[in-house]
Amino acid sequence: KKSHSQSTAPLSRENLDKLYKKILKPYQSRAIPFSTQENSTSESSRQEPSVQSLDTSLNLQTELKLVSEMLPLTLGTSIFVFPNELDSSMIKVFIAGASYTPYAHGLFEFDVTFQDCPSIPPKIKFCTTGNHNVSFSAHLPASGTVDMSDLQSVSFSSQGSSSGFNLSQLLISMQSLLRSSSILGLGGEHSLFSLETEEGMREYKAYCNTIKFATIKYAMLQYLDNPPAGLKDFIQTYFCLKKDLILQECKKWLDEAQ
């Protein structure tokens, strides 16, 4: 008689990807209640929604229906959107770090508030900062403030979107902030890593190691230890499905850091 461990073969990458999509698809656009400092105002200070804010909410609902079937959902990278049940102008976004980057398999959290879109660009807050202790790049600082000018090719015109702005384009642009290339801009106005020199390459690799460590600590373990309200099942399911891939990636990172 074969033992359970002997009879249970690990899934192939292809089959694991299919299972990942099947189980996590319902989480790609699931409404949850959440609050932030920005929207947790007192009852006395709350105002009736304006015509503009009602239009924004309707536009956002339209866009959410459109993007639910368009968002990436693979083992390599994924985007998950959670509309706010308490405020129809807000969404919480989790972007899974892409494979083969220092962000690989981590979950990176953003709060996005839409205000009279498309007239006014949304406000984006980066939440995976370890309580403002870590910057993941110049575009994802410890302050959590995301500059809209850092997003690639985001337009809030009505072209290609019946609601007046393109949520899918915004989310894909946010995802671009978690590419390896974004780390090269860390020097800002000072200097970039020069990959053409031995010293520059050494500095770049050293910084990538700090990003990898921060990814493990803040984009993995922190969410497992303290998942956001209403998202415990999503967090646990995501990391359970990617457990073997994460362990393989961490071993690779450790070997590269030697």
mmCIF file of C-alpha atoms in Angstrom:
data_model
loop_
_atom_site.group_PDB
_atom_site.id
_atom_site.type_symbol
_atom_site.label_atom_id
_atom_site.label_comp_id
_atom_site.label_asym_id
_atom_site.label_seq_id
_atom_site.Cartn_x
_atom_site.Cartn_y
_atom_site.Cartn_z
ATOM 1 C CA LYS A 1 0.000 0.000 0.000
ATOM 2 C CA LYS A 2 1.317 3.390 -0.972
ATOM 3 C CA SER A 3 1.389 6.061 1.686
ATOM 4 C CA HIS A 4 -0.558 9.262 1.125
ATOM 5 C CA SER A 5 2.636 11.219 0.496
ATOM 6 C CA GLN A 6 3.752 8.704 -2.119
ATOM 7 C CA SER A 7 0.446 8.615 -3.972
ATOM 8 C CA THR A 8 -0.066 12.392 -4.068
ATOM 9 C CA ALA A 9 1.982 13.835 -6.907
ATOM 10 C CA PRO A 10 2.497 17.592 -7.152
ATOM 11 C CA LEU A 11 0.449 19.380 -9.783
ATOM 12 C CA SER A 12 2.136 20.391 -13.004
ATOM 13 C CA ARG A 13 2.558 24.124 -13.593
ATOM 14 C CA GLU A 14 -0.204 24.011 -16.214
ATOM 15 C CA ASN A 15 -2.681 22.234 -13.929
ATOM 16 C CA LEU A 16 -1.786 24.456 -10.984
ATOM 17 C CA ASP A 17 -2.436 27.511 -13.145
ATOM 18 C CA LYS A 18 -5.876 26.149 -14.069
ATOM 19 C CA LEU A 19 -6.683 25.463 -10.413
ATOM 20 C CA TYR A 20 -5.431 28.927 -9.432
ATOM 21 C CA LYS A 21 -7.731 30.590 -11.975
ATOM 22 C CA LYS A 22 -10.743 28.504 -11.003
ATOM 23 C CA ILE A 23 -10.435 29.139 -7.264
ATOM 24 C CA LEU A 24 -9.357 32.790 -7.317
ATOM 25 C CA LYS A 25 -11.601 34.050 -10.132
ATOM 26 C CA PRO A 26 -14.455 34.924 -7.709
ATOM 27 C CA TYR A 27 -12.057 37.202 -5.808
ATOM 28 C CA GLN A 28 -11.189 39.346 -8.809
ATOM 29 C CA SER A 29 -14.144 41.638 -8.214
ATOM 30 C CA ARG A 30 -15.793 40.974 -4.854
ATOM 31 C CA ALA A 31 -17.330 43.772 -2.777
ATOM 32 C CA ILE A 32 -16.232 44.090 0.857
ATOM 33 C CA PRO A 33 -16.741 46.759 3.529
ATOM 34 C CA PHE A 34 -13.603 48.678 4.429
ATOM 35 C CA SER A 35 -12.707 52.090 5.774
ATOM 36 C CA THR A 36 -9.651 54.335 5.656
ATOM 37 C CA GLN A 37 -8.658 57.506 7.451
ATOM 38 C CA GLU A 38 -9.685 59.395 4.335
ATOM 39 C CA ASN A 39 -13.289 58.151 4.303
ATOM 40 C CA SER A 40 -13.975 57.460 7.996
ATOM 41 C CA THR A 41 -15.570 60.836 8.741
ATOM 42 C CA SER A 42 -18.179 61.468 11.411
ATOM 43 C CA GLU A 43 -21.873 61.368 10.660
ATOM 44 C CA SER A 44 -22.197 65.117 11.292
ATOM 45 C CA SER A 45 -19.519 65.963 8.724
ATOM 46 C CA ARG A 46 -20.914 63.738 5.997
ATOM 47 C CA GLN A 47 -22.715 65.441 3.148
ATOM 48 C CA GLU A 48 -25.288 64.212 0.696
ATOM 49 C CA PRO A 49 -23.600 62.930 -2.442
ATOM 50 C CA SER A 50 -23.390 65.474 -5.246
ATOM 51 C CA VAL A 51 -24.567 64.830 -8.781
ATOM 52 C CA GLN A 52 -20.907 64.548 -9.774
ATOM 53 C CA SER A 53 -20.154 61.937 -7.095
ATOM 54 C CA LEU A 54 -23.226 59.929 -8.065
ATOM 55 C CA ASP A 55 -22.063 59.990 -11.675
ATOM 56 C CA THR A 56 -18.612 58.842 -10.533
ATOM 57 C CA SER A 57 -20.125 55.906 -8.640
ATOM 58 C CA LEU A 58 -22.235 54.893 -11.633
ATOM 59 C CA ASN A 59 -19.215 55.184 -13.928
ATOM 60 C CA LEU A 60 -17.152 53.067 -11.553
ATOM 61 C CA GLN A 61 -19.831 50.370 -11.367
ATOM 62 C CA THR A 62 -19.937 50.261 -15.160
ATOM 63 C CA GLU A 63 -16.161 49.968 -15.378
ATOM 64 C CA LEU A 64 -16.022 47.220 -12.746
ATOM 65 C CA LYS A 65 -18.372 45.095 -14.828
ATOM 66 C CA LEU A 66 -16.200 45.645 -17.891
ATOM 67 C CA VAL A 67 -12.860 44.822 -16.260
ATOM 68 C CA SER A 68 -13.989 41.757 -14.315
ATOM 69 C CA GLU A 69 -13.295 39.583 -17.352
ATOM 70 C CA MET A 70 -10.203 41.492 -18.503
ATOM 71 C CA LEU A 71 -7.906 41.484 -15.478
ATOM 72 C CA PRO A 72 -4.817 39.227 -15.553
ATOM 73 C CA LEU A 73 -5.182 36.063 -13.502
ATOM 74 C CA THR A 74 -2.215 33.719 -13.824
ATOM 75 C CA LEU A 75 0.426 32.244 -11.555
ATOM 76 C CA GLY A 76 2.793 34.786 -13.087
ATOM 77 C CA THR A 77 0.823 37.852 -12.034
ATOM 78 C CA SER A 78 -2.735 38.857 -11.113
ATOM 79 C CA ILE A 79 -4.895 41.846 -10.209
ATOM 80 C CA PHE A 80 -7.734 41.623 -7.681
ATOM 81 C CA VAL A 81 -10.296 44.396 -7.177
ATOM 82 C CA PHE A 82 -12.541 44.755 -4.124
ATOM 83 C CA PRO A 83 -15.217 47.471 -4.390
ATOM 84 C CA ASN A 84 -16.031 49.156 -1.095
ATOM 85 C CA GLU A 85 -19.510 48.362 0.221
ATOM 86 C CA LEU A 86 -19.316 51.432 2.493
ATOM 87 C CA ASP A 87 -18.274 53.914 -0.199
ATOM 88 C CA SER A 88 -19.158 53.311 -3.836
ATOM 89 C CA SER A 89 -16.409 55.673 -5.027
ATOM 90 C CA MET A 90 -13.614 53.520 -3.558
ATOM 91 C CA ILE A 91 -11.954 50.251 -4.451
ATOM 92 C CA LYS A 92 -9.195 48.225 -2.824
ATOM 93 C CA VAL A 93 -6.732 46.678 -5.256
ATOM 94 C CA PHE A 94 -4.261 43.835 -4.684
ATOM 95 C CA ILE A 95 -1.596 43.306 -7.329
ATOM 96 C CA ALA A 96 0.383 40.073 -7.205
ATOM 97 C CA GLY A 97 4.060 40.674 -7.902
ATOM 98 C CA ALA A 98 5.168 39.194 -11.214
ATOM 99 C CA SER A 99 7.399 36.153 -11.427
ATOM 100 C CA TYR A 100 11.124 36.770 -12.003
ATOM 101 C CA THR A 101 11.054 40.157 -10.249
ATOM 102 C CA PRO A 102 12.024 41.157 -6.671
ATOM 103 C CA TYR A 103 8.277 41.506 -6.057
ATOM 104 C CA ALA A 104 7.457 37.936 -7.110
ATOM 105 C CA HIS A 105 4.310 36.427 -5.522
ATOM 106 C CA GLY A 106 3.912 39.201 -2.937
ATOM 107 C CA LEU A 107 0.545 40.933 -2.558
ATOM 108 C CA PHE A 108 0.691 44.716 -2.913
ATOM 109 C CA GLU A 109 -2.295 46.679 -1.667
ATOM 110 C CA PHE A 110 -3.698 49.975 -2.979
ATOM 111 C CA ASP A 111 -6.718 52.063 -1.987
ATOM 112 C CA VAL A 112 -8.139 53.997 -4.934
ATOM 113 C CA THR A 113 -10.637 56.826 -4.478
ATOM 114 C CA PHE A 114 -12.466 58.212 -7.485
ATOM 115 C CA GLN A 115 -13.558 61.822 -7.329
ATOM 116 C CA ASP A 116 -15.649 63.252 -10.142
ATOM 117 C CA CYS A 117 -13.978 61.068 -12.767
ATOM 118 C CA PRO A 118 -13.108 61.575 -15.527
ATOM 119 C CA SER A 119 -12.721 65.273 -14.725
ATOM 120 C CA ILE A 120 -10.396 64.627 -11.763
ATOM 121 C CA PRO A 121 -7.872 61.751 -11.635
ATOM 122 C CA PRO A 122 -8.325 59.290 -8.747
ATOM 123 C CA LYS A 123 -6.291 59.360 -5.565
ATOM 124 C CA ILE A 124 -4.140 56.268 -5.102
ATOM 125 C CA LYS A 125 -2.711 55.208 -1.757
ATOM 126 C CA PHE A 126 -0.099 52.460 -1.552
ATOM 127 C CA CYS A 127 -0.766 50.477 1.629
ATOM 128 C CA THR A 128 1.992 47.830 1.702
ATOM 129 C CA THR A 129 4.522 50.011 3.517
ATOM 130 C CA GLY A 130 4.971 48.223 6.860
ATOM 131 C CA ASN A 131 3.330 51.169 8.624
ATOM 132 C CA HIS A 132 5.368 53.645 6.526
ATOM 133 C CA ASN A 133 8.648 51.834 7.138
ATOM 134 C CA VAL A 134 9.565 50.601 3.659
ATOM 135 C CA SER A 135 9.739 51.949 0.107
ATOM 136 C CA PHE A 136 9.490 49.429 -2.702
ATOM 137 C CA SER A 137 10.691 51.945 -5.313
ATOM 138 C CA ALA A 138 10.713 55.681 -5.911
ATOM 139 C CA HIS A 139 7.168 55.259 -7.258
ATOM 140 C CA LEU A 140 5.989 53.250 -4.231
ATOM 141 C CA PRO A 141 7.362 55.236 -1.282
ATOM 142 C CA ALA A 142 6.954 54.586 2.430
ATOM 143 C CA SER A 143 4.577 57.556 2.608
ATOM 144 C CA GLY A 144 2.101 55.588 0.496
ATOM 145 C CA THR A 145 1.536 58.496 -1.876
ATOM 146 C CA VAL A 146 1.369 57.438 -5.522
ATOM 147 C CA ASP A 147 1.975 60.213 -8.027
ATOM 148 C CA MET A 148 -0.393 59.899 -10.985
ATOM 149 C CA SER A 149 2.385 61.189 -13.245
ATOM 150 C CA ASP A 150 4.301 57.967 -12.495
ATOM 151 C CA LEU A 151 1.616 55.837 -14.116
ATOM 152 C CA GLN A 152 2.200 54.926 -17.725
ATOM 153 C CA SER A 153 -0.185 56.087 -20.420
ATOM 154 C CA VAL A 154 -3.181 56.704 -18.165
ATOM 155 C CA SER A 155 -5.861 58.759 -19.836
ATOM 156 C CA PHE A 156 -9.214 59.781 -18.424
ATOM 157 C CA SER A 157 -10.802 60.570 -21.727
ATOM 158 C CA SER A 158 -13.975 58.843 -22.839
ATOM 159 C CA GLN A 159 -12.289 57.068 -25.729
ATOM 160 C CA GLY A 160 -12.890 53.339 -25.610
ATOM 161 C CA SER A 161 -15.010 53.529 -22.483
ATOM 162 C CA SER A 162 -18.715 54.264 -22.179
ATOM 163 C CA SER A 163 -18.282 55.436 -18.575
ATOM 164 C CA GLY A 164 -15.822 58.230 -19.342
ATOM 165 C CA PHE A 165 -12.638 56.706 -17.927
ATOM 166 C CA ASN A 166 -10.717 53.510 -18.391
ATOM 167 C CA LEU A 167 -10.335 51.513 -15.163
ATOM 168 C CA SER A 168 -8.581 48.630 -16.883
ATOM 169 C CA GLN A 169 -5.903 50.975 -18.212
ATOM 170 C CA LEU A 170 -5.424 52.461 -14.754
ATOM 171 C CA LEU A 171 -4.989 49.036 -13.114
ATOM 172 C CA ILE A 172 -2.496 47.831 -15.720
ATOM 173 C CA SER A 173 -0.530 51.064 -15.256
ATOM 174 C CA MET A 174 -0.503 50.504 -11.495
ATOM 175 C CA GLN A 175 0.789 47.002 -12.142
ATOM 176 C CA SER A 176 3.697 48.506 -14.112
ATOM 177 C CA LEU A 177 4.973 50.096 -10.873
ATOM 178 C CA LEU A 178 5.907 46.582 -9.728
ATOM 179 C CA ARG A 179 8.347 45.807 -12.511
ATOM 180 C CA SER A 180 12.072 45.360 -12.037
ATOM 181 C CA SER A 181 12.638 48.383 -14.267
ATOM 182 C CA SER A 182 10.911 50.655 -11.726
ATOM 183 C CA ILE A 183 13.746 49.996 -9.264
ATOM 184 C CA LEU A 184 16.194 51.661 -11.652
ATOM 185 C CA GLY A 185 14.422 54.952 -10.996
ATOM 186 C CA LEU A 186 15.094 54.808 -7.266
ATOM 187 C CA GLY A 187 17.867 57.377 -7.523
ATOM 188 C CA GLY A 188 15.389 60.006 -8.593
ATOM 189 C CA GLU A 189 17.106 63.347 -9.108
ATOM 190 C CA HIS A 190 20.391 61.983 -7.779
ATOM 191 C CA SER A 191 21.575 59.009 -9.805
ATOM 192 C CA LEU A 192 20.370 55.744 -11.299
ATOM 193 C CA PHE A 193 22.020 52.389 -10.910
ATOM 194 C CA SER A 194 24.535 52.050 -13.707
ATOM 195 C CA LEU A 195 24.245 48.468 -14.877
ATOM 196 C CA GLU A 196 27.177 48.995 -17.236
ATOM 197 C CA THR A 197 29.690 49.113 -14.391
ATOM 198 C CA GLU A 198 30.633 46.433 -11.897
ATOM 199 C CA GLU A 199 29.972 48.753 -8.963
ATOM 200 C CA GLY A 200 26.607 49.836 -10.339
ATOM 201 C CA MET A 201 25.539 46.246 -10.890
ATOM 202 C CA ARG A 202 26.643 45.340 -7.372
ATOM 203 C CA GLU A 203 24.620 48.230 -5.903
ATOM 204 C CA TYR A 204 21.598 47.270 -7.984
ATOM 205 C CA LYS A 205 21.731 43.629 -6.849
ATOM 206 C CA ALA A 206 22.166 44.715 -3.233
ATOM 207 C CA TYR A 207 19.115 46.925 -3.422
ATOM 208 C CA CYS A 208 17.113 44.160 -5.132
ATOM 209 C CA ASN A 209 17.970 41.943 -2.157
ATOM 210 C CA THR A 210 16.441 44.502 0.216
ATOM 211 C CA ILE A 211 13.301 44.585 -1.972
ATOM 212 C CA LYS A 212 13.077 40.793 -1.911
ATOM 213 C CA PHE A 213 13.378 40.778 1.883
ATOM 214 C CA ALA A 214 10.707 43.478 2.154
ATOM 215 C CA THR A 215 8.454 41.513 -0.203
ATOM 216 C CA ILE A 216 8.664 38.462 2.053
ATOM 217 C CA LYS A 217 8.201 40.450 5.260
ATOM 218 C CA TYR A 218 5.549 42.969 4.256
ATOM 219 C CA ALA A 219 3.860 41.611 1.104
ATOM 220 C CA MET A 220 3.617 38.006 2.331
ATOM 221 C CA LEU A 221 4.071 37.393 6.065
ATOM 222 C CA GLN A 222 2.389 40.602 7.199
ATOM 223 C CA TYR A 223 -0.791 39.732 5.306
ATOM 224 C CA LEU A 224 -0.802 36.172 6.592
ATOM 225 C CA ASP A 225 -0.376 37.412 10.170
ATOM 226 C CA ASN A 226 -2.754 40.380 9.904
ATOM 227 C CA PRO A 227 -5.043 40.121 6.861
ATOM 228 C CA PRO A 228 -7.269 43.139 6.126
ATOM 229 C CA ALA A 229 -10.824 42.867 7.418
ATOM 230 C CA GLY A 230 -13.003 40.730 5.162
ATOM 231 C CA LEU A 231 -10.061 39.362 3.183
ATOM 232 C CA LYS A 232 -8.702 36.573 5.373
ATOM 233 C CA ASP A 233 -10.065 33.814 3.131
ATOM 234 C CA PHE A 234 -8.670 35.474 0.010
ATOM 235 C CA ILE A 235 -5.221 35.990 1.557
ATOM 236 C CA GLN A 236 -4.974 32.436 2.876
ATOM 237 C CA THR A 237 -6.266 30.890 -0.363
ATOM 238 C CA TYR A 238 -3.842 32.902 -2.503
ATOM 239 C CA PHE A 239 -0.767 31.954 -0.481
ATOM 240 C CA CYS A 240 -1.872 28.332 -0.078
ATOM 241 C CA LEU A 241 -2.123 27.916 -3.861
ATOM 242 C CA LYS A 242 1.275 29.546 -4.425
ATOM 243 C CA LYS A 243 3.072 27.964 -1.461
ATOM 244 C CA ASP A 244 5.429 25.747 -3.462
ATOM 245 C CA LEU A 245 6.227 28.492 -5.982
ATOM 246 C CA ILE A 246 6.990 30.938 -3.174
ATOM 247 C CA LEU A 247 9.294 28.494 -1.392
ATOM 248 C CA GLN A 248 11.135 27.830 -4.653
ATOM 249 C CA GLU A 249 11.487 31.556 -5.305
ATOM 250 C CA CYS A 250 12.726 32.258 -1.777
ATOM 251 C CA LYS A 251 15.341 29.507 -2.068
ATOM 252 C CA LYS A 252 16.499 31.021 -5.353
ATOM 253 C CA TRP A 253 16.709 34.484 -3.765
ATOM 254 C CA LEU A 254 18.724 33.101 -0.868
ATOM 255 C CA ASP A 255 21.154 31.350 -3.214
ATOM 256 C CA GLU A 256 21.572 34.523 -5.284
ATOM 257 C CA ALA A 257 22.278 36.585 -2.180
ATOM 258 C CA GLN A 258 25.236 34.427 -1.116
#
